[in-house]
């Protein structure tokens, strides 16, 4: 079924490449794994055209969602979810180039799009441009990028005046659970960005980060998993311990930096 869908999508005039991402792009998935599909287009594909194609294969469709990227979120008739994201290849390549070649660091998730490109499986590539992009960025992890990610996100963790550690401590004192959640999530974004950069691994996204770090990263802070678990156990039920939990996480990270 999905092969027929790929074929129909590839025949649309604006579509120049199709890539499969996520677990389906690799070897570790099962029959219930979702499909993450990226359509690289030279221009817009009309929603009515997409709907006409997708209704042949999908039982549920939300066409034209734009909460993150522009996408169609659907469920195939076999019950498996599929997300189809529409991208401009030049814009995407420029985004990756700013990280890989210009060494621009972000507030967390710096190398996610580079990882997405490197690990995707090309299904269709009309003029070979997606394949060329994959080849262009199949390079060793730049030392300058590694250093820039660590420097920027290290400051966000605890050395800059607006650092997350201090913000979380203030939120805990106020009993502001929404702010605690928000700032802790931001803390984790920068923390894992540092870990992946230190190990010269591209960032795989937001899922299964602890287990992925344990399997992919050769250098991890001592008590890595234990300290994270302790923080989340204490966060809302033993707030007086949170400052110490954060200090322990940062202290062990600093040792390996």
CSV table of N, CA, C and O in Angstrom, one decimal, residues 111-235:
chain,number,residue,atom,x,y,z
A,111,UNK,N,21.8,19.7,16.1
A,111,UNK,CA,22.1,18.9,14.9
A,111,UNK,C,21.0,18.0,14.5
A,111,UNK,O,21.2,17.0,13.7
A,112,UNK,N,19.8,18.2,14.9
A,112,UNK,CA,18.7,17.3,14.6
A,112,UNK,C,18.4,17.2,13.1
A,112,UNK,O,18.1,16.1,12.6
A,113,UNK,N,18.4,18.4,12.4
A,113,UNK,CA,18.1,18.3,10.9
A,113,UNK,C,19.3,17.6,10.2
A,113,UNK,O,19.0,17.0,9.2
A,114,UNK,N,20.5,17.8,10.6
A,114,UNK,CA,21.6,17.1,10.1
A,114,UNK,C,21.4,15.6,10.3
A,114,UNK,O,21.6,14.8,9.3
A,115,UNK,N,21.0,15.2,11.4
A,115,UNK,CA,20.7,13.8,11.7
A,115,UNK,C,19.6,13.3,10.8
A,115,UNK,O,19.7,12.2,10.3
A,116,UNK,N,18.6,14.1,10.7
A,116,UNK,CA,17.4,13.7,9.8
A,116,UNK,C,17.9,13.4,8.4
A,116,UNK,O,17.5,12.4,7.8
A,117,UNK,N,18.8,14.3,7.9
A,117,UNK,CA,19.2,14.1,6.5
A,117,UNK,C,20.2,12.9,6.4
A,117,UNK,O,20.0,12.1,5.5
A,118,UNK,N,21.0,12.7,7.3
A,118,UNK,CA,22.0,11.7,7.3
A,118,UNK,C,21.4,10.3,7.4
A,118,UNK,O,21.8,9.3,6.8
A,119,UNK,N,20.3,10.2,8.2
A,119,UNK,CA,19.7,8.9,8.5
A,119,UNK,C,18.5,8.6,7.6
A,119,UNK,O,18.0,7.5,7.7
A,120,UNK,N,18.0,9.5,6.8
A,120,UNK,CA,16.8,9.3,6.1
A,120,UNK,C,17.1,8.3,4.9
A,120,UNK,O,18.2,8.1,4.5
A,121,UNK,N,16.0,7.6,4.5
A,121,UNK,CA,16.2,6.7,3.3
A,121,UNK,C,15.5,7.3,2.1
A,121,UNK,O,14.3,7.6,2.2
A,122,UNK,N,16.2,7.5,1.1
A,122,UNK,CA,15.7,8.2,-0.1
A,122,UNK,C,14.8,7.2,-0.9
A,122,UNK,O,15.2,6.1,-1.2
A,123,UNK,N,13.6,7.6,-1.1
A,123,UNK,CA,12.6,6.8,-1.8
A,123,UNK,C,12.5,7.2,-3.3
A,123,UNK,O,12.4,6.4,-4.2
A,124,UNK,N,12.6,8.5,-3.5
A,124,UNK,CA,12.5,9.1,-4.8
A,124,UNK,C,13.4,10.3,-4.9
A,124,UNK,O,13.4,11.1,-3.9
A,125,UNK,N,14.1,10.5,-6.0
A,125,UNK,CA,15.0,11.6,-6.1
A,125,UNK,C,15.1,12.0,-7.6
A,125,UNK,O,16.1,11.5,-8.3
A,126,UNK,N,14.2,12.8,-8.0
A,126,UNK,CA,14.0,13.0,-9.5
A,126,UNK,C,15.3,13.5,-10.2
A,126,UNK,O,15.8,13.0,-11.2
A,127,UNK,N,16.0,14.5,-9.6
A,127,UNK,CA,17.2,15.0,-10.2
A,127,UNK,C,18.5,14.7,-9.4
A,127,UNK,O,19.5,15.2,-9.7
A,128,UNK,N,18.3,13.9,-8.4
A,128,UNK,CA,19.5,13.5,-7.6
A,128,UNK,C,19.9,14.5,-6.6
A,128,UNK,O,21.0,14.3,-5.9
A,129,UNK,N,19.1,15.6,-6.3
A,129,UNK,CA,19.6,16.6,-5.5
A,129,UNK,C,19.6,16.3,-4.0
A,129,UNK,O,20.4,16.7,-3.2
A,130,UNK,N,18.6,15.4,-3.6
A,130,UNK,CA,18.6,15.0,-2.2
A,130,UNK,C,19.8,14.1,-1.9
A,130,UNK,O,20.5,14.2,-0.9
A,131,UNK,N,20.1,13.2,-2.9
A,131,UNK,CA,21.3,12.4,-2.7
A,131,UNK,C,22.6,13.2,-2.6
A,131,UNK,O,23.5,12.8,-1.9
A,132,UNK,N,22.6,14.2,-3.4
A,132,UNK,CA,23.8,15.1,-3.4
A,132,UNK,C,23.9,15.8,-2.0
A,132,UNK,O,25.1,15.9,-1.5
A,133,UNK,N,22.8,16.2,-1.5
A,133,UNK,CA,22.8,16.8,-0.2
A,133,UNK,C,23.3,15.8,0.9
A,133,UNK,O,24.1,16.2,1.8
A,134,UNK,N,22.8,14.6,0.8
A,134,UNK,CA,23.3,13.6,1.8
A,134,UNK,C,24.8,13.4,1.7
A,134,UNK,O,25.5,13.3,2.7
A,135,UNK,N,25.3,13.4,0.5
A,135,UNK,CA,26.7,13.2,0.3
A,135,UNK,C,27.5,14.4,0.8
A,135,UNK,O,28.6,14.2,1.4
A,136,UNK,N,27.0,15.6,0.5
A,136,UNK,CA,27.7,16.8,0.9
A,136,UNK,C,27.9,16.9,2.4
A,136,UNK,O,28.9,17.3,2.9
A,137,UNK,N,26.9,16.4,3.2
A,137,UNK,CA,27.0,16.5,4.7
A,137,UNK,C,27.4,15.2,5.3
A,137,UNK,O,27.2,15.1,6.6
A,138,UNK,N,27.8,14.3,4.6
A,138,UNK,CA,28.4,13.0,5.2
A,138,UNK,C,29.8,13.3,5.5
A,138,UNK,O,30.7,12.7,4.8
A,139,UNK,N,30.0,14.1,6.5
A,139,UNK,CA,31.4,14.6,6.9
A,139,UNK,C,31.6,14.3,8.3
A,139,UNK,O,30.7,14.1,9.1
A,140,UNK,N,32.9,14.3,8.8
A,140,UNK,CA,33.2,14.1,10.2
A,140,UNK,C,32.6,15.3,11.0
A,140,UNK,O,32.4,16.4,10.5
A,141,UNK,N,32.3,15.0,12.2
A,141,UNK,CA,31.7,16.1,13.1
A,141,UNK,C,32.7,17.2,13.3
A,141,UNK,O,33.8,17.0,13.8
A,142,UNK,N,32.3,18.4,12.9
A,142,UNK,CA,33.3,19.5,13.0
A,142,UNK,C,33.7,19.9,14.5
A,142,UNK,O,32.8,20.0,15.3
A,143,UNK,N,34.9,20.0,14.8
A,143,UNK,CA,35.3,20.3,16.1
A,143,UNK,C,34.8,21.7,16.5
A,143,UNK,O,34.4,21.9,17.7
A,144,UNK,N,34.8,22.6,15.6
A,144,UNK,CA,34.3,24.0,16.0
A,144,UNK,C,32.8,23.9,16.3
A,144,UNK,O,32.3,24.6,17.2
A,145,UNK,N,32.1,23.1,15.6
A,145,UNK,CA,30.6,23.0,15.9
A,145,UNK,C,30.5,22.4,17.3
A,145,UNK,O,29.7,22.8,18.1
A,146,UNK,N,31.2,21.3,17.5
A,146,UNK,CA,31.2,20.7,18.9
A,146,UNK,C,31.4,21.7,20.0
A,146,UNK,O,30.7,21.8,20.9
A,147,UNK,N,32.5,22.5,19.8
A,147,UNK,CA,32.9,23.5,20.8
A,147,UNK,C,31.8,24.5,21.0
A,147,UNK,O,31.5,25.0,22.1
A,148,UNK,N,31.2,25.0,19.9
A,148,UNK,CA,30.2,26.1,19.9
A,148,UNK,C,28.9,25.6,20.6
A,148,UNK,O,28.3,26.3,21.4
A,149,UNK,N,28.5,24.3,20.3
A,149,UNK,CA,27.3,23.8,21.0
A,149,UNK,C,27.6,23.7,22.5
A,149,UNK,O,26.7,24.1,23.3
A,150,UNK,N,28.7,23.2,22.9
A,150,UNK,CA,29.0,23.0,24.3
A,150,UNK,C,29.1,24.4,25.0
A,150,UNK,O,28.5,24.6,26.1
A,151,UNK,N,29.7,25.4,24.4
A,151,UNK,CA,29.9,26.7,25.0
A,151,UNK,C,28.5,27.4,25.2
A,151,UNK,O,28.2,27.9,26.3
A,152,UNK,N,27.7,27.3,24.1
A,152,UNK,CA,26.4,28.0,24.2
A,152,UNK,C,25.5,27.4,25.2
A,152,UNK,O,24.9,28.0,26.1
A,153,UNK,N,25.4,26.1,25.2
A,153,UNK,CA,24.4,25.4,26.0
A,153,UNK,C,24.9,25.2,27.4
A,153,UNK,O,24.1,25.1,28.4
A,154,UNK,N,26.2,25.2,27.6
A,154,UNK,CA,26.8,25.2,29.0
A,154,UNK,C,26.4,26.5,29.7
A,154,UNK,O,26.0,26.5,30.9
A,155,UNK,N,26.4,27.6,29.0
A,155,UNK,CA,26.0,28.9,29.6
A,155,UNK,C,24.5,28.8,30.0
A,155,UNK,O,24.1,29.3,31.0
A,156,UNK,N,23.7,28.3,29.1
A,156,UNK,CA,22.3,28.2,29.4
A,156,UNK,C,22.0,27.3,30.6
A,156,UNK,O,21.0,27.5,31.3
A,157,UNK,N,22.8,26.3,30.8
A,157,UNK,CA,22.6,25.4,31.9
A,157,UNK,C,22.8,26.1,33.2
A,157,UNK,O,21.9,26.0,34.1
A,158,UNK,N,24.0,26.7,33.4
A,158,UNK,CA,24.2,27.2,34.7
A,158,UNK,C,25.2,28.3,34.9
A,158,UNK,O,25.4,28.9,36.0
A,159,UNK,N,25.9,28.8,33.8
A,159,UNK,CA,26.9,29.8,34.0
A,159,UNK,C,26.4,31.3,33.7
A,159,UNK,O,27.0,32.2,34.2
A,160,UNK,N,25.4,31.4,32.8
A,160,UNK,CA,24.9,32.7,32.5
A,160,UNK,C,23.9,33.2,33.5
A,160,UNK,O,23.3,32.4,34.2
A,161,UNK,N,23.7,34.5,33.5
A,161,UNK,CA,22.7,35.1,34.5
A,161,UNK,C,21.3,34.5,34.3
A,161,UNK,O,20.6,34.2,35.3
A,162,UNK,N,20.8,34.3,33.1
A,162,UNK,CA,19.5,33.7,32.9
A,162,UNK,C,19.5,32.2,32.8
A,162,UNK,O,18.6,31.6,32.2
A,163,UNK,N,20.5,31.6,33.4
A,163,UNK,CA,20.7,30.1,33.2
A,163,UNK,C,19.5,29.4,33.8
A,163,UNK,O,18.8,29.8,34.7
A,164,UNK,N,19.2,28.2,33.2
A,164,UNK,CA,18.0,27.4,33.6
A,164,UNK,C,18.1,26.9,35.0
A,164,UNK,O,17.1,26.8,35.7
A,165,UNK,N,19.3,26.6,35.5
A,165,UNK,CA,19.4,26.1,36.9
A,165,UNK,C,18.8,27.1,37.9
A,165,UNK,O,18.0,26.8,38.8
A,166,UNK,N,19.1,28.4,37.7
A,166,UNK,CA,18.6,29.5,38.6
A,166,UNK,C,17.1,29.7,38.4
A,166,UNK,O,16.4,29.9,39.3
A,167,UNK,N,16.7,29.6,37.1
A,167,UNK,CA,15.3,29.8,36.8
A,167,UNK,C,14.4,28.7,37.5
A,167,UNK,O,13.3,28.9,38.0
A,168,UNK,N,14.9,27.5,37.4
A,168,UNK,CA,14.2,26.3,38.0
A,168,UNK,C,14.1,26.5,39.5
A,168,UNK,O,13.1,26.3,40.1
A,169,UNK,N,15.2,26.9,40.1
A,169,UNK,CA,15.3,27.1,41.6
A,169,UNK,C,14.2,28.2,42.0
A,169,UNK,O,13.5,28.0,43.0
A,170,UNK,N,14.1,29.3,41.2
A,170,UNK,CA,13.1,30.3,41.6
A,170,UNK,C,11.7,29.8,41.4
A,170,UNK,O,10.8,30.1,42.2
A,171,UNK,N,11.5,29.0,40.4
A,171,UNK,CA,10.2,28.5,40.1
A,171,UNK,C,9.8,27.5,41.2
A,171,UNK,O,8.6,27.5,41.6
A,172,UNK,N,10.7,26.7,41.7
A,172,UNK,CA,10.4,25.8,42.8
A,172,UNK,C,10.1,26.5,44.1
A,172,UNK,O,9.1,26.2,44.8
A,173,UNK,N,10.8,27.6,44.4
A,173,UNK,CA,10.5,28.4,45.6
A,173,UNK,C,9.1,29.0,45.5
A,173,UNK,O,8.4,29.2,46.5
A,174,UNK,N,8.7,29.4,44.3
A,174,UNK,CA,7.3,30.0,44.1
A,174,UNK,C,6.2,28.9,44.0
A,174,UNK,O,5.1,29.3,44.1
A,175,UNK,N,6.6,27.7,43.9
A,175,UNK,CA,5.6,26.6,43.7
A,175,UNK,C,4.9,26.7,42.3
A,175,UNK,O,3.8,26.3,42.2
A,176,UNK,N,5.7,27.2,41.3
A,176,UNK,CA,5.1,27.5,40.0
A,176,UNK,C,5.4,26.2,39.2
A,176,UNK,O,6.4,26.1,38.5
A,177,UNK,N,4.4,25.3,39.2
A,177,UNK,CA,4.7,24.0,38.5
A,177,UNK,C,4.7,24.1,37.0
A,177,UNK,O,5.5,23.4,36.3
A,178,UNK,N,4.0,25.1,36.4
A,178,UNK,CA,4.1,25.3,35.0
A,178,UNK,C,5.5,25.7,34.6
A,178,UNK,O,6.1,25.2,33.6
A,179,UNK,N,6.0,26.7,35.3
A,179,UNK,CA,7.3,27.2,35.0
A,179,UNK,C,8.4,26.2,35.3
A,179,UNK,O,9.4,26.0,34.5
A,180,UNK,N,8.2,25.4,36.3
A,180,UNK,CA,9.1,24.3,36.6
A,180,UNK,C,9.2,23.3,35.4
A,180,UNK,O,10.3,22.9,34.9
A,181,UNK,N,8.1,22.9,34.9
A,181,UNK,CA,8.0,22.0,33.7
A,181,UNK,C,8.7,22.6,32.5
A,181,UNK,O,9.5,22.0,31.8
A,182,UNK,N,8.4,23.9,32.3
A,182,UNK,CA,8.9,24.6,31.1
A,182,UNK,C,10.4,24.7,31.1
A,182,UNK,O,11.1,24.4,30.1
A,183,UNK,N,10.9,25.2,32.2
A,183,UNK,CA,12.4,25.4,32.4
A,183,UNK,C,13.1,24.1,32.5
A,183,UNK,O,14.3,24.0,32.0
A,184,UNK,N,12.5,23.1,33.1
A,184,UNK,CA,13.2,21.8,33.1
A,184,UNK,C,13.3,21.2,31.7
A,184,UNK,O,14.4,20.6,31.4
A,185,UNK,N,12.3,21.3,30.9
A,185,UNK,CA,12.4,20.8,29.5
A,185,UNK,C,13.5,21.5,28.8
A,185,UNK,O,14.2,20.9,28.0
A,186,UNK,N,13.6,22.8,29.0
A,186,UNK,CA,14.6,23.6,28.3
A,186,UNK,C,16.0,23.2,28.8
A,186,UNK,O,17.0,23.1,28.0
A,187,UNK,N,16.1,22.9,30.1
A,187,UNK,CA,17.4,22.4,30.7
A,187,UNK,C,17.8,21.1,30.0
A,187,UNK,O,19.0,21.0,29.6
A,188,UNK,N,16.8,20.2,29.8
A,188,UNK,CA,17.1,19.0,29.2
A,188,UNK,C,17.6,19.1,27.7
A,188,UNK,O,18.4,18.4,27.2
A,189,UNK,N,16.9,20.1,27.0
A,189,UNK,CA,17.3,20.3,25.6
A,189,UNK,C,18.8,20.7,25.5
A,189,UNK,O,19.5,20.1,24.7
A,190,UNK,N,19.2,21.6,26.4
A,190,UNK,CA,20.6,22.0,26.4
A,190,UNK,C,21.6,20.9,26.9
A,190,UNK,O,22.7,20.7,26.4
A,191,UNK,N,21.1,20.2,27.9
A,191,UNK,CA,21.9,19.1,28.5
A,191,UNK,C,22.2,18.0,27.5
A,191,UNK,O,23.4,17.6,27.3
A,192,UNK,N,21.2,17.6,26.8
A,192,UNK,CA,21.4,16.5,25.8
A,192,UNK,C,22.1,17.0,24.6
A,192,UNK,O,22.9,16.3,23.9
A,193,UNK,N,22.0,18.3,24.2
A,193,UNK,CA,22.7,18.8,23.1
A,193,UNK,C,24.2,18.8,23.4
A,193,UNK,O,25.0,18.5,22.5
A,194,UNK,N,24.6,19.1,24.6
A,194,UNK,CA,26.0,19.0,25.0
A,194,UNK,C,26.5,17.6,25.0
A,194,UNK,O,27.6,17.3,24.5
A,195,UNK,N,25.7,16.7,25.5
A,195,UNK,CA,26.1,15.2,25.5
A,195,UNK,C,26.4,14.7,24.1
A,195,UNK,O,27.4,14.1,23.9
A,196,UNK,N,25.4,15.0,23.2
A,196,UNK,CA,25.6,14.5,21.9
A,196,UNK,C,26.8,15.2,21.2
A,196,UNK,O,27.6,14.5,20.4
A,197,UNK,N,26.9,16.5,21.4
A,197,UNK,CA,28.1,17.2,20.8
A,197,UNK,C,29.4,16.7,21.3
A,197,UNK,O,30.4,16.5,20.5
A,198,UNK,N,29.5,16.5,22.6
A,198,UNK,CA,30.7,16.0,23.2
A,198,UNK,C,31.2,14.7,22.6
A,198,UNK,O,32.4,14.4,22.4
A,199,UNK,N,30.2,13.9,22.3
A,199,UNK,CA,30.5,12.5,21.7
A,199,UNK,C,30.5,12.6,20.2
A,199,UNK,O,30.6,11.5,19.6
A,200,UNK,N,30.4,13.8,19.6
A,200,UNK,CA,30.4,14.0,18.2
A,200,UNK,C,29.3,13.1,17.5
A,200,UNK,O,29.6,12.4,16.5
A,201,UNK,N,28.1,13.0,18.1
A,201,UNK,CA,27.0,12.3,17.5
A,201,UNK,C,25.9,13.3,17.2
A,201,UNK,O,25.7,14.3,17.9
A,202,UNK,N,25.3,13.1,16.0
A,202,UNK,CA,24.2,14.0,15.7
A,202,UNK,C,23.0,13.7,16.6
A,202,UNK,O,22.8,12.6,17.0
A,203,UNK,N,22.2,14.8,16.9
A,203,UNK,CA,21.1,14.7,17.8
A,203,UNK,C,19.9,14.0,17.2
A,203,UNK,O,19.4,14.4,16.1
A,204,UNK,N,19.4,12.9,17.7
A,204,UNK,CA,18.4,12.1,17.1
A,204,UNK,C,16.9,12.6,17.3
A,204,UNK,O,16.0,12.0,16.8
A,205,UNK,N,16.8,13.6,18.1
A,205,UNK,CA,15.4,14.1,18.4
A,205,UNK,C,15.1,14.0,19.9
A,205,UNK,O,15.9,13.9,20.7
A,206,UNK,N,13.8,13.9,20.2
A,206,UNK,CA,13.3,14.0,21.6
A,206,UNK,C,13.0,12.7,22.2
A,206,UNK,O,12.6,12.7,23.4
A,207,UNK,N,13.0,11.6,21.5
A,207,UNK,CA,12.5,10.3,22.0
A,207,UNK,C,13.7,9.4,22.4
A,207,UNK,O,14.7,9.4,21.7
A,208,UNK,N,13.5,8.7,23.5
A,208,UNK,CA,14.4,7.6,24.0
A,208,UNK,C,15.8,8.1,24.2
A,208,UNK,O,16.8,7.4,23.9
A,209,UNK,N,15.9,9.3,24.7
A,209,UNK,CA,17.3,9.9,24.7
A,209,UNK,C,18.2,9.2,25.7
A,209,UNK,O,19.4,9.1,25.4
A,210,UNK,N,17.7,8.8,26.8
A,210,UNK,CA,18.6,8.2,27.8
A,210,UNK,C,19.1,6.9,27.2
A,210,UNK,O,20.3,6.6,27.3
A,211,UNK,N,18.2,6.0,26.6
A,211,UNK,CA,18.7,4.8,26.1
A,211,UNK,C,19.6,5.0,24.9
A,211,UNK,O,20.6,4.2,24.7
A,212,UNK,N,19.3,6.0,24.1
A,212,UNK,CA,20.2,6.2,22.9
A,212,UNK,C,21.6,6.7,23.4
A,212,UNK,O,22.6,6.3,22.8
A,213,UNK,N,21.6,7.6,24.4
A,213,UNK,CA,22.9,8.0,24.9
A,213,UNK,C,23.7,6.8,25.4
A,213,UNK,O,24.9,6.7,25.2
A,214,UNK,N,23.1,5.9,26.1
A,214,UNK,CA,23.8,4.8,26.7
A,214,UNK,C,24.3,3.8,25.6
A,214,UNK,O,25.3,3.2,25.8
A,215,UNK,N,23.7,3.8,24.4
A,215,UNK,CA,24.1,2.9,23.4
A,215,UNK,C,25.1,3.6,22.4
A,215,UNK,O,25.9,2.9,21.8
A,216,UNK,N,25.0,4.9,22.2
A,216,UNK,CA,25.7,5.6,21.2
A,216,UNK,C,26.9,6.5,21.7
A,216,UNK,O,27.8,6.8,20.9
A,217,UNK,N,26.8,6.9,22.9
A,217,UNK,CA,27.8,7.8,23.4
A,217,UNK,C,28.8,7.1,24.3
A,217,UNK,O,28.5,6.5,25.3
A,218,UNK,N,30.1,7.3,23.9
A,218,UNK,CA,31.2,6.7,24.6
A,218,UNK,C,31.5,7.4,25.9
A,218,UNK,O,32.1,6.8,26.8
A,219,UNK,N,31.2,8.7,26.0
A,219,UNK,CA,31.5,9.4,27.2
A,219,UNK,C,30.2,10.0,27.8
A,219,UNK,O,29.5,10.8,27.2
A,220,UNK,N,29.8,9.5,29.0
A,220,UNK,CA,28.6,10.0,29.7
A,220,UNK,C,29.0,10.4,31.1
A,220,UNK,O,30.0,9.8,31.7
A,221,UNK,N,28.3,11.3,31.7
A,221,UNK,CA,28.6,11.7,33.1
A,221,UNK,C,28.4,10.5,34.0
A,221,UNK,O,27.5,9.6,33.7
A,222,UNK,N,29.1,10.4,35.1
A,222,UNK,CA,28.9,9.4,36.0
A,222,UNK,C,27.5,9.5,36.6
A,222,UNK,O,27.0,10.6,36.8
A,223,UNK,N,26.9,8.4,36.9
A,223,UNK,CA,25.5,8.3,37.4
A,223,UNK,C,24.5,9.1,36.5
A,223,UNK,O,23.5,9.6,37.0
A,224,UNK,N,24.8,9.0,35.2
A,224,UNK,CA,24.0,9.7,34.2
A,224,UNK,C,22.5,9.4,34.4
A,224,UNK,O,21.7,10.3,34.6
A,225,UNK,N,22.1,8.1,34.3
A,225,UNK,CA,20.7,7.8,34.3
A,225,UNK,C,20.1,8.0,35.7
A,225,UNK,O,19.0,8.5,35.9
A,226,UNK,N,20.9,7.6,36.7
A,226,UNK,CA,20.4,7.7,38.1
A,226,UNK,C,20.1,9.1,38.5
A,226,UNK,O,19.1,9.4,39.1
A,227,UNK,N,21.0,10.1,38.1
A,227,UNK,CA,20.8,11.5,38.5
A,227,UNK,C,19.6,12.1,37.8
A,227,UNK,O,18.8,12.9,38.4
A,228,UNK,N,19.4,11.7,36.5
A,228,UNK,CA,18.2,12.2,35.8
A,228,UNK,C,16.9,11.6,36.4
A,228,UNK,O,15.9,12.4,36.7
A,229,UNK,N,16.9,10.4,36.7
A,229,UNK,CA,15.7,9.8,37.3
A,229,UNK,C,15.4,10.4,38.7
A,229,UNK,O,14.3,10.6,39.1
A,230,UNK,N,16.5,10.7,39.4
A,230,UNK,CA,16.3,11.3,40.8
A,230,UNK,C,15.6,12.7,40.6
A,230,UNK,O,14.7,13.0,41.4
A,231,UNK,N,16.1,13.5,39.7
A,231,UNK,CA,15.5,14.8,39.5
A,231,UNK,C,14.0,14.7,39.2
A,231,UNK,O,13.2,15.4,39.8
A,232,UNK,N,13.7,13.8,38.3
A,232,UNK,CA,12.2,13.7,38.0
A,232,UNK,C,11.4,13.1,39.1
A,232,UNK,O,10.2,13.4,39.2
A,233,UNK,N,12.0,12.3,39.9
A,233,UNK,CA,11.3,11.8,41.1
A,233,UNK,C,11.0,12.9,42.1
A,233,UNK,O,9.9,13.0,42.7
A,234,UNK,N,11.9,13.8,42.2
A,234,UNK,CA,11.8,14.9,43.2
A,234,UNK,C,11.1,16.1,42.7
A,234,UNK,O,10.6,16.9,43.5
A,235,UNK,N,11.0,16.3,41.4
A,235,UNK,CA,10.6,17.6,40.8
A,235,UNK,C,9.3,18.2,41.4
A,235,UNK,O,9.3,19.4,41.7
